[in-house]
Amino acid sequence: MAEPEAVALAVRAGATVFSGEKSTLVQTGPRPLVPGGSGLEQLRRTTAALDGADAGVIAAGAVPFDLAARGALRLGLAERTPGPLPLPLAGSSRPSTVARSRPVPSPAGYADTVRAGLARIHAGDLQKVVLARTLELEALDDWSVPDLLAALSGRNPAATALAVPLDDPADARGRWLVGASPELLLRRRGPSVLLRPLAGSIARSPEPDEDMRRADALMASDKDRREHRFVVDAVVESLAPFCRQVNAPEPELVATPAVWHLATRITALLNDTDTTSVDLVAALHPTPAVGGSPRAAALDVIREVEGLDRGCYAGAVGWQDVHGDGEWVVAVRCAEVQGRTLRIFAGAGIVDGSDPDAEVAETAAKMRTVLDAAIAR
């Protein structure tokens, strides 16, 4: 499976792929969806669906942002190879020609959405809400999922590049989720759990001195550190019923090619190894990094003011094996692909002190991850 052509063929046959710096995982021969329709139902039934399966079988796919929406977890064989995705996947290829682009909402409309979220914060309804927007690209020909995956992996080597079929893998016109996520929701290995939430961001600069000035400004930003703290506190609280020795140090800087982030490396030990990775996903998702704080109030505001169907954007994407081990990332720096249409998503955390125009700029910078991969290959 390490050969580029084999990976490309597997993706075309509906395989789910996760590729990082250390290894590439390809789920081949996907079987029907894990029983249950909604994301929450699939999470709850994943471990039972794996019970008695061969050691090489995993459940893999995407959990939607709204756990009541349809999930896309499948069973199949896992093939793991060391190192990142072998490139190029499909030989030389030309970038797709974009015939039309449409922001939804417009930048001005998104700034108004941010103002609506701020009004709810100032009214005391909540402390933080994450609001998203999209950029829709219509190409002259169908987008190539293998080519997008290869470009995302090559441009973002420290991220988890992913391609997940959201519909029947046999449907050549079905939807896919593609992206390069820098955010680890959780990794479970035996009793050990690792998480690395991101919250608080600033666009990078191509000029080195300005880039470092922005990184230093992010570390010193009271607004961004408060936004980040909401996430860390909520994650630690969600882990408490399942874990001991939870360690959440001070945040550090993490860089992607387009954006600086505040990140905290959280470690913990499970109280009971019967607690699986999907048990933890169900308890954690959605974190305030993609929803807000308090969770219920933030989700209400998102439904009322955002006006988008996020689908699996800002959901949880990953896998679990027959032992309950697994790795899940947050579906950010992602797009939904269907035929000639590419919907790029980006969101920003809104707290007291957020500036609507700055949040427009932040979401635009986050969109560059997929946009550059799509049009600059």
GROMACS .gro file of C-alpha atoms in nm:
model
  377
    1MET     CA    1   0.000   0.000   0.000
    2ALA     CA    2   0.304   0.231   0.033
    3GLU     CA    3   0.322   0.280  -0.344
    4PRO     CA    4   0.169   0.612  -0.455
    5GLU     CA    5  -0.040   0.447  -0.725
    6ALA     CA    6  -0.182   0.197  -0.474
    7VAL     CA    7  -0.288   0.474  -0.236
    8ALA     CA    8  -0.449   0.671  -0.520
    9LEU     CA    9  -0.638   0.362  -0.637
   10ALA     CA   10  -0.751   0.290  -0.280
   11VAL     CA   11  -0.889   0.644  -0.244
   12ARG     CA   12  -1.073   0.612  -0.574
   13ALA     CA   13  -1.224   0.287  -0.442
   14GLY     CA   14  -1.354   0.467  -0.133
   15ALA     CA   15  -1.072   0.412   0.117
   16THR     CA   16  -1.036   0.635   0.421
   17VAL     CA   17  -0.683   0.776   0.461
   18PHE     CA   18  -0.506   0.947   0.751
   19SER     CA   19  -0.147   1.057   0.697
   20GLY     CA   20   0.089   1.223   0.945
   21GLU     CA   21   0.461   1.269   0.993
   22LYS     CA   22   0.512   0.925   1.150
   23SER     CA   23   0.273   0.698   0.963
   24THR     CA   24   0.000   0.665   0.702
   25LEU     CA   25  -0.313   0.462   0.769
   26VAL     CA   26  -0.539   0.341   0.488
   27GLN     CA   27  -0.867   0.165   0.562
   28THR     CA   28  -0.938  -0.071   0.273
   29GLY     CA   29  -1.238  -0.284   0.184
   30PRO     CA   30  -1.482  -0.073   0.386
   31ARG     CA   31  -1.786  -0.261   0.508
   32PRO     CA   32  -2.127  -0.106   0.571
   33LEU     CA   33  -2.161   0.182   0.815
   34VAL     CA   34  -2.124   0.111   1.183
   35PRO     CA   35  -2.481   0.040   1.300
   36GLY     CA   36  -2.679   0.351   1.381
   37GLY     CA   37  -2.750   0.659   1.176
   38SER     CA   38  -2.646   0.957   1.387
   39GLY     CA   39  -2.291   1.035   1.487
   40LEU     CA   40  -2.370   0.972   1.854
   41GLU     CA   41  -2.538   0.637   1.778
   42GLN     CA   42  -2.238   0.529   1.574
   43LEU     CA   43  -1.995   0.626   1.849
   44ARG     CA   44  -2.193   0.434   2.108
   45ARG     CA   45  -2.206   0.122   1.890
   46THR     CA   46  -1.854   0.124   1.750
   47THR     CA   47  -1.693  -0.089   2.021
   48ALA     CA   48  -1.969  -0.350   1.996
   49ALA     CA   49  -1.937  -0.352   1.618
   50LEU     CA   50  -1.565  -0.430   1.656
   51ASP     CA   51  -1.625  -0.705   1.912
   52GLY     CA   52  -1.496  -1.033   1.774
   53ALA     CA   53  -1.348  -0.873   1.462
   54ASP     CA   54  -1.007  -0.971   1.331
   55ALA     CA   55  -0.712  -0.782   1.479
   56GLY     CA   56  -0.657  -0.579   1.162
   57VAL     CA   57  -1.012  -0.442   1.145
   58ILE     CA   58  -1.080  -0.083   1.252
   59ALA     CA   59  -1.374   0.153   1.260
   60ALA     CA   60  -1.276   0.472   1.079
   61GLY     CA   61  -1.436   0.782   0.938
   62ALA     CA   62  -1.604   1.103   1.046
   63VAL     CA   63  -1.835   1.208   1.328
   64PRO     CA   64  -2.040   1.520   1.242
   65PHE     CA   65  -2.021   1.846   1.433
   66ASP     CA   66  -2.384   1.797   1.538
   67LEU     CA   67  -2.390   1.451   1.696
   68ALA     CA   68  -2.757   1.417   1.602
   69ALA     CA   69  -2.666   1.437   1.231
   70ARG     CA   70  -2.569   1.142   1.014
   71GLY     CA   71  -2.231   0.987   1.087
   72ALA     CA   72  -1.984   0.827   0.845
   73LEU     CA   73  -1.801   0.553   1.038
   74ARG     CA   74  -1.721   0.229   0.856
   75LEU     CA   75  -1.552  -0.100   0.935
   76GLY     CA   76  -1.259  -0.217   0.725
   77LEU     CA   77  -0.903  -0.344   0.727
   78ALA     CA   78  -0.625  -0.112   0.840
   79GLU     CA   79  -0.301  -0.096   0.647
   80ARG     CA   80  -0.037   0.120   0.815
   81THR     CA   81   0.297   0.218   0.668
   82PRO     CA   82   0.572   0.424   0.833
   83GLY     CA   83   0.618   0.783   0.730
   84PRO     CA   84   0.392   1.035   0.560
   85LEU     CA   85   0.185   0.983   0.249
   86PRO     CA   86   0.401   0.879  -0.049
   87LEU     CA   87   0.396   1.155  -0.310
   88PRO     CA   88   0.290   1.216  -0.579
   89LEU     CA   89  -0.021   1.000  -0.554
   90ALA     CA   90  -0.136   1.007  -0.912
   91GLY     CA   91   0.163   1.126  -1.113
   92SER     CA   92   0.176   1.474  -1.260
   93SER     CA   93  -0.158   1.652  -1.268
   94ARG     CA   94  -0.282   1.999  -1.346
   95PRO     CA   95  -0.476   2.200  -1.090
   96SER     CA   96  -0.849   2.227  -1.138
   97THR     CA   97  -0.969   2.540  -1.313
   98VAL     CA   98  -1.202   2.737  -1.088
   99ALA     CA   99  -1.499   2.877  -1.278
  100ARG     CA  100  -1.676   3.045  -0.986
  101SER     CA  101  -1.616   3.126  -0.620
  102ARG     CA  102  -1.873   3.235  -0.366
  103PRO     CA  103  -1.822   3.319   0.002
  104VAL     CA  104  -2.111   3.212   0.228
  105PRO     CA  105  -2.179   3.446   0.394
  106SER     CA  106  -1.995   3.738   0.241
  107PRO     CA  107  -1.710   3.882   0.450
  108ALA     CA  108  -1.939   4.168   0.556
  109GLY     CA  109  -2.213   3.920   0.637
  110TYR     CA  110  -1.974   3.715   0.850
  111ALA     CA  111  -1.868   4.027   1.039
  112ASP     CA  112  -2.237   4.083   1.115
  113THR     CA  113  -2.261   3.723   1.237
  114VAL     CA  114  -1.969   3.789   1.471
  115ARG     CA  115  -2.146   4.100   1.602
  116ALA     CA  116  -2.456   3.891   1.669
  117GLY     CA  117  -2.245   3.643   1.865
  118LEU     CA  118  -2.080   3.926   2.060
  119ALA     CA  119  -2.422   4.066   2.147
  120ARG     CA  120  -2.515   3.733   2.303
  121ILE     CA  121  -2.188   3.727   2.495
  122HIS     CA  122  -2.239   4.081   2.622
  123ALA     CA  123  -2.593   3.985   2.727
  124GLY     CA  124  -2.442   3.719   2.953
  125ASP     CA  125  -2.578   3.419   2.759
  126LEU     CA  126  -2.235   3.259   2.712
  127GLN     CA  127  -1.861   3.326   2.727
  128LYS     CA  128  -1.740   3.198   2.391
  129VAL     CA  129  -1.891   3.089   2.059
  130VAL     CA  130  -1.714   2.959   1.750
  131LEU     CA  131  -1.870   3.088   1.428
  132ALA     CA  132  -1.787   2.950   1.084
  133ARG     CA  133  -1.816   3.054   0.722
  134THR     CA  134  -1.746   2.888   0.387
  135LEU     CA  135  -1.594   2.957   0.048
  136GLU     CA  136  -1.755   2.758  -0.234
  137LEU     CA  137  -1.542   2.687  -0.541
  138GLU     CA  138  -1.696   2.552  -0.859
  139ALA     CA  139  -1.446   2.395  -1.102
  140LEU     CA  140  -1.478   2.318  -1.472
  141ASP     CA  141  -1.408   1.949  -1.399
  142ASP     CA  142  -1.453   1.724  -1.099
  143TRP     CA  143  -1.206   1.779  -0.818
  144SER     CA  144  -0.959   1.492  -0.773
  145VAL     CA  145  -0.966   1.371  -0.413
  146PRO     CA  146  -0.627   1.191  -0.444
  147ASP     CA  147  -0.467   1.508  -0.585
  148LEU     CA  148  -0.617   1.726  -0.310
  149LEU     CA  149  -0.500   1.479  -0.045
  150ALA     CA  150  -0.148   1.473  -0.190
  151ALA     CA  151  -0.127   1.853  -0.207
  152LEU     CA  152  -0.256   1.893   0.149
  153SER     CA  153  -0.010   1.636   0.283
  154GLY     CA  154   0.287   1.784   0.099
  155ARG     CA  155   0.212   2.141   0.207
  156ASN     CA  156   0.126   2.057   0.571
  157PRO     CA  157   0.370   1.786   0.684
  158ALA     CA  158   0.305   1.840   1.057
  159ALA     CA  159  -0.074   1.806   1.018
  160THR     CA  160  -0.292   1.498   0.972
  161ALA     CA  161  -0.392   1.489   0.607
  162LEU     CA  162  -0.723   1.310   0.564
  163ALA     CA  163  -0.969   1.188   0.304
  164VAL     CA  164  -1.296   1.038   0.427
  165PRO     CA  165  -1.593   0.928   0.212
  166LEU     CA  166  -1.912   1.072   0.360
  167ASP     CA  167  -2.150   0.878   0.136
  168ASP     CA  168  -2.147   0.527  -0.009
  169PRO     CA  169  -1.785   0.467  -0.120
  170ALA     CA  170  -1.920   0.304  -0.437
  171ASP     CA  171  -2.087   0.632  -0.536
  172ALA     CA  172  -1.843   0.806  -0.769
  173ARG     CA  173  -2.035   1.132  -0.721
  174GLY     CA  174  -2.053   1.106  -0.344
  175ARG     CA  175  -1.926   1.360  -0.093
  176TRP     CA  176  -1.578   1.349   0.062
  177LEU     CA  177  -1.419   1.529   0.353
  178VAL     CA  178  -1.060   1.631   0.279
  179GLY     CA  179  -0.826   1.837   0.492
  180ALA     CA  180  -0.505   1.878   0.688
  181SER     CA  181  -0.592   1.907   1.055
  182PRO     CA  182  -0.333   2.042   1.301
  183GLU     CA  183  -0.554   1.966   1.605
  184LEU     CA  184  -0.537   1.634   1.790
  185LEU     CA  185  -0.865   1.568   1.970
  186LEU     CA  186  -0.726   1.261   2.144
  187ARG     CA  187  -0.497   0.962   2.111
  188ARG     CA  188  -0.564   0.659   2.330
  189ARG     CA  189  -0.294   0.391   2.371
  190GLY     CA  190  -0.378   0.146   2.647
  191PRO     CA  191  -0.427   0.353   2.965
  192SER     CA  192  -0.253   0.664   2.822
  193VAL     CA  193  -0.445   0.953   2.671
  194LEU     CA  194  -0.295   1.251   2.485
  195LEU     CA  195  -0.486   1.558   2.367
  196ARG     CA  196  -0.369   1.883   2.206
  197PRO     CA  197  -0.649   2.138   2.173
  198LEU     CA  198  -0.592   2.455   1.972
  199ALA     CA  199  -0.764   2.788   2.037
  200GLY     CA  200  -0.638   3.140   1.983
  201SER     CA  201  -0.491   3.212   1.639
  202ILE     CA  202  -0.325   3.474   1.422
  203ALA     CA  203  -0.233   3.472   1.053
  204ARG     CA  204   0.134   3.421   0.973
  205SER     CA  205   0.345   3.666   0.773
  206PRO     CA  206   0.595   3.579   0.499
  207GLU     CA  207   0.832   3.836   0.648
  208PRO     CA  208   1.030   3.666   0.931
  209ASP     CA  209   1.048   3.961   1.172
  210GLU     CA  210   0.677   4.037   1.133
  211ASP     CA  211   0.596   3.667   1.166
  212MET     CA  212   0.775   3.649   1.502
  213ARG     CA  213   0.612   3.972   1.614
  214ARG     CA  214   0.273   3.816   1.548
  215ALA     CA  215   0.369   3.498   1.733
  216ASP     CA  216   0.481   3.701   2.036
  217ALA     CA  217   0.161   3.909   2.020
  218LEU     CA  218  -0.050   3.593   2.022
  219MET     CA  219   0.130   3.457   2.330
  220ALA     CA  220   0.075   3.792   2.508
  221SER     CA  221  -0.288   3.837   2.398
  222ASP     CA  222  -0.530   3.838   2.691
  223LYS     CA  223  -0.823   3.780   2.454
  224ASP     CA  224  -0.662   3.474   2.290
  225ARG     CA  225  -0.540   3.325   2.618
  226ARG     CA  226  -0.891   3.357   2.762
  227GLU     CA  227  -1.033   3.190   2.451
  228HIS     CA  228  -0.779   2.909   2.491
  229ARG     CA  229  -0.846   2.869   2.863
  230PHE     CA  230  -1.215   2.798   2.802
  231VAL     CA  231  -1.112   2.501   2.586
  232VAL     CA  232  -0.855   2.359   2.826
  233ASP     CA  233  -1.084   2.389   3.128
  234ALA     CA  234  -1.369   2.215   2.944
  235VAL     CA  235  -1.143   1.933   2.824
  236VAL     CA  236  -1.006   1.873   3.174
  237GLU     CA  237  -1.359   1.873   3.315
  238SER     CA  238  -1.478   1.623   3.053
  239LEU     CA  239  -1.185   1.392   3.126
  240ALA     CA  240  -1.242   1.394   3.504
  241PRO     CA  241  -1.495   1.103   3.515
  242PHE     CA  242  -1.264   0.882   3.307
  243CYS     CA  243  -0.908   0.977   3.396
  244ARG     CA  244  -0.657   1.046   3.671
  245GLN     CA  245  -0.327   1.233   3.666
  246VAL     CA  246  -0.460   1.487   3.418
  247ASN     CA  247  -0.181   1.729   3.333
  248ALA     CA  248  -0.251   2.053   3.146
  249PRO     CA  249   0.056   2.281   3.136
  250GLU     CA  250   0.073   2.636   3.006
  251PRO     CA  251  -0.004   2.684   2.634
  252GLU     CA  252   0.266   2.686   2.371
  253LEU     CA  253   0.288   2.814   2.015
  254VAL     CA  254   0.218   2.581   1.723
  255ALA     CA  255   0.271   2.692   1.363
  256THR     CA  256   0.105   2.579   1.044
  257PRO     CA  257   0.211   2.728   0.709
  258ALA     CA  258  -0.076   2.980   0.733
  259VAL     CA  259  -0.154   3.035   1.102
  260TRP     CA  260   0.001   3.054   1.450
  261HIS     CA  261  -0.202   2.878   1.722
  262LEU     CA  262  -0.201   2.850   2.098
  263ALA     CA  263  -0.190   2.480   2.193
  264THR     CA  264  -0.184   2.284   2.518
  265ARG     CA  265  -0.048   1.929   2.538
  266ILE     CA  266  -0.279   1.750   2.785
  267THR     CA  267  -0.191   1.404   2.918
  268ALA     CA  268  -0.393   1.169   3.138
  269LEU     CA  269  -0.427   0.807   3.252
  270LEU     CA  270  -0.752   0.615   3.225
  271ASN     CA  271  -0.912   0.489   3.545
  272ASP     CA  272  -1.046   0.188   3.355
  273THR     CA  273  -0.905   0.051   3.030
  274ASP     CA  274  -1.256  -0.054   2.929
  275THR     CA  275  -1.297   0.315   2.841
  276THR     CA  276  -1.231   0.329   2.468
  277SER     CA  277  -1.127   0.610   2.240
  278VAL     CA  278  -1.486   0.651   2.112
  279ASP     CA  279  -1.612   0.678   2.470
  280LEU     CA  280  -1.382   0.977   2.512
  281VAL     CA  281  -1.483   1.129   2.178
  282ALA     CA  282  -1.850   1.110   2.283
  283ALA     CA  283  -1.769   1.285   2.612
  284LEU     CA  284  -1.543   1.555   2.465
  285HIS     CA  285  -1.704   1.650   2.135
  286PRO     CA  286  -1.767   1.927   2.050
  287THR     CA  287  -1.507   2.104   2.261
  288PRO     CA  288  -1.512   2.483   2.302
  289ALA     CA  289  -1.243   2.494   2.031
  290VAL     CA  290  -1.517   2.438   1.770
  291GLY     CA  291  -1.837   2.504   1.967
  292GLY     CA  292  -1.804   2.739   2.258
  293SER     CA  293  -1.861   2.773   2.631
  294PRO     CA  294  -2.088   2.678   2.794
  295ARG     CA  295  -2.147   2.407   2.534
  296ALA     CA  296  -2.528   2.405   2.525
  297ALA     CA  297  -2.561   2.782   2.506
  298ALA     CA  298  -2.293   2.804   2.236
  299LEU     CA  299  -2.463   2.539   2.023
  300ASP     CA  300  -2.789   2.732   2.051
  301VAL     CA  301  -2.621   3.051   1.929
  302ILE     CA  302  -2.452   2.868   1.641
  303ARG     CA  303  -2.787   2.730   1.526
  304GLU     CA  304  -2.949   3.073   1.555
  305VAL     CA  305  -2.692   3.303   1.394
  306GLU     CA  306  -2.447   3.101   1.181
  307GLY     CA  307  -2.681   2.978   0.908
  308LEU     CA  308  -2.458   2.691   0.785
  309ASP     CA  309  -2.486   2.316   0.765
  310ARG     CA  310  -2.141   2.224   0.896
  311GLY     CA  311  -2.180   1.855   0.818
  312CYS     CA  312  -1.858   1.689   0.935
  313TYR     CA  313  -1.659   2.012   0.941
  314ALA     CA  314  -1.552   2.073   1.304
  315GLY     CA  315  -1.648   1.713   1.379
  316ALA     CA  316  -1.418   1.434   1.496
  317VAL     CA  317  -1.231   1.230   1.236
  318GLY     CA  318  -1.028   0.921   1.314
  319TRP     CA  319  -1.028   0.552   1.393
  320GLN     CA  320  -1.052   0.288   1.667
  321ASP     CA  321  -0.919  -0.069   1.669
  322VAL     CA  322  -1.046  -0.385   1.836
  323HIS     CA  323  -0.851  -0.304   2.156
  324GLY     CA  324  -1.022   0.033   2.207
  325ASP     CA  325  -0.710   0.226   2.103
  326GLY     CA  326  -0.756   0.503   1.853
  327GLU     CA  327  -0.661   0.846   1.725
  328TRP     CA  328  -0.901   1.130   1.645
  329VAL     CA  329  -0.838   1.478   1.510
  330VAL     CA  330  -1.070   1.777   1.492
  331ALA     CA  331  -1.197   1.829   1.137
  332VAL     CA  332  -1.059   2.179   1.083
  333ARG     CA  333  -0.865   2.311   0.778
  334CYS     CA  334  -1.110   2.097   0.588
  335ALA     CA  335  -1.341   2.105   0.289
  336GLU     CA  336  -1.633   1.903   0.159
  337VAL     CA  337  -1.585   1.781  -0.197
  338GLN     CA  338  -1.858   1.663  -0.434
  339GLY     CA  339  -1.801   1.651  -0.805
  340ARG     CA  340  -1.706   1.998  -0.927
  341THR     CA  341  -1.791   2.167  -0.593
  342LEU     CA  342  -1.544   2.234  -0.311
  343ARG     CA  343  -1.678   2.392   0.011
  344ILE     CA  344  -1.393   2.524   0.226
  345PHE     CA  345  -1.480   2.587   0.592
  346ALA     CA  346  -1.315   2.804   0.856
  347GLY     CA  347  -1.423   2.929   1.195
  348ALA     CA  348  -1.308   3.166   1.468
  349GLY     CA  349  -1.359   3.171   1.842
  350ILE     CA  350  -1.556   3.475   1.952
  351VAL     CA  351  -1.512   3.609   2.306
  352ASP     CA  352  -1.548   3.947   2.474
  353GLY     CA  353  -1.295   4.170   2.300
  354SER     CA  354  -1.318   3.999   1.959
  355ASP     CA  355  -1.306   4.234   1.659
  356PRO     CA  356  -1.538   4.135   1.370
  357ASP     CA  357  -1.297   4.251   1.099
  358ALA     CA  358  -1.008   4.063   1.263
  359GLU     CA  359  -1.218   3.746   1.272
  360VAL     CA  360  -1.289   3.785   0.898
  361ALA     CA  361  -0.912   3.802   0.840
  362GLU     CA  362  -0.847   3.504   1.068
  363THR     CA  363  -1.097   3.282   0.888
  364ALA     CA  364  -0.954   3.389   0.553
  365ALA     CA  365  -0.606   3.285   0.669
  366LYS     CA  366  -0.736   2.947   0.785
  367MET     CA  367  -0.902   2.888   0.446
  368ARG     CA  368  -0.561   2.925   0.278
  369THR     CA  369  -0.467   2.572   0.388
  370VAL     CA  370  -0.719   2.409   0.153
  371LEU     CA  371  -0.736   2.693  -0.099
  372ASP     CA  372  -0.362   2.685  -0.170
  373ALA     CA  373  -0.370   2.307  -0.208
  374ALA     CA  374  -0.666   2.328  -0.444
  375ILE     CA  375  -0.551   2.600  -0.683
  376ALA     CA  376  -0.171   2.612  -0.660
  377ARG     CA  377  -0.076   2.253  -0.737
   0.00000   0.00000   0.00000
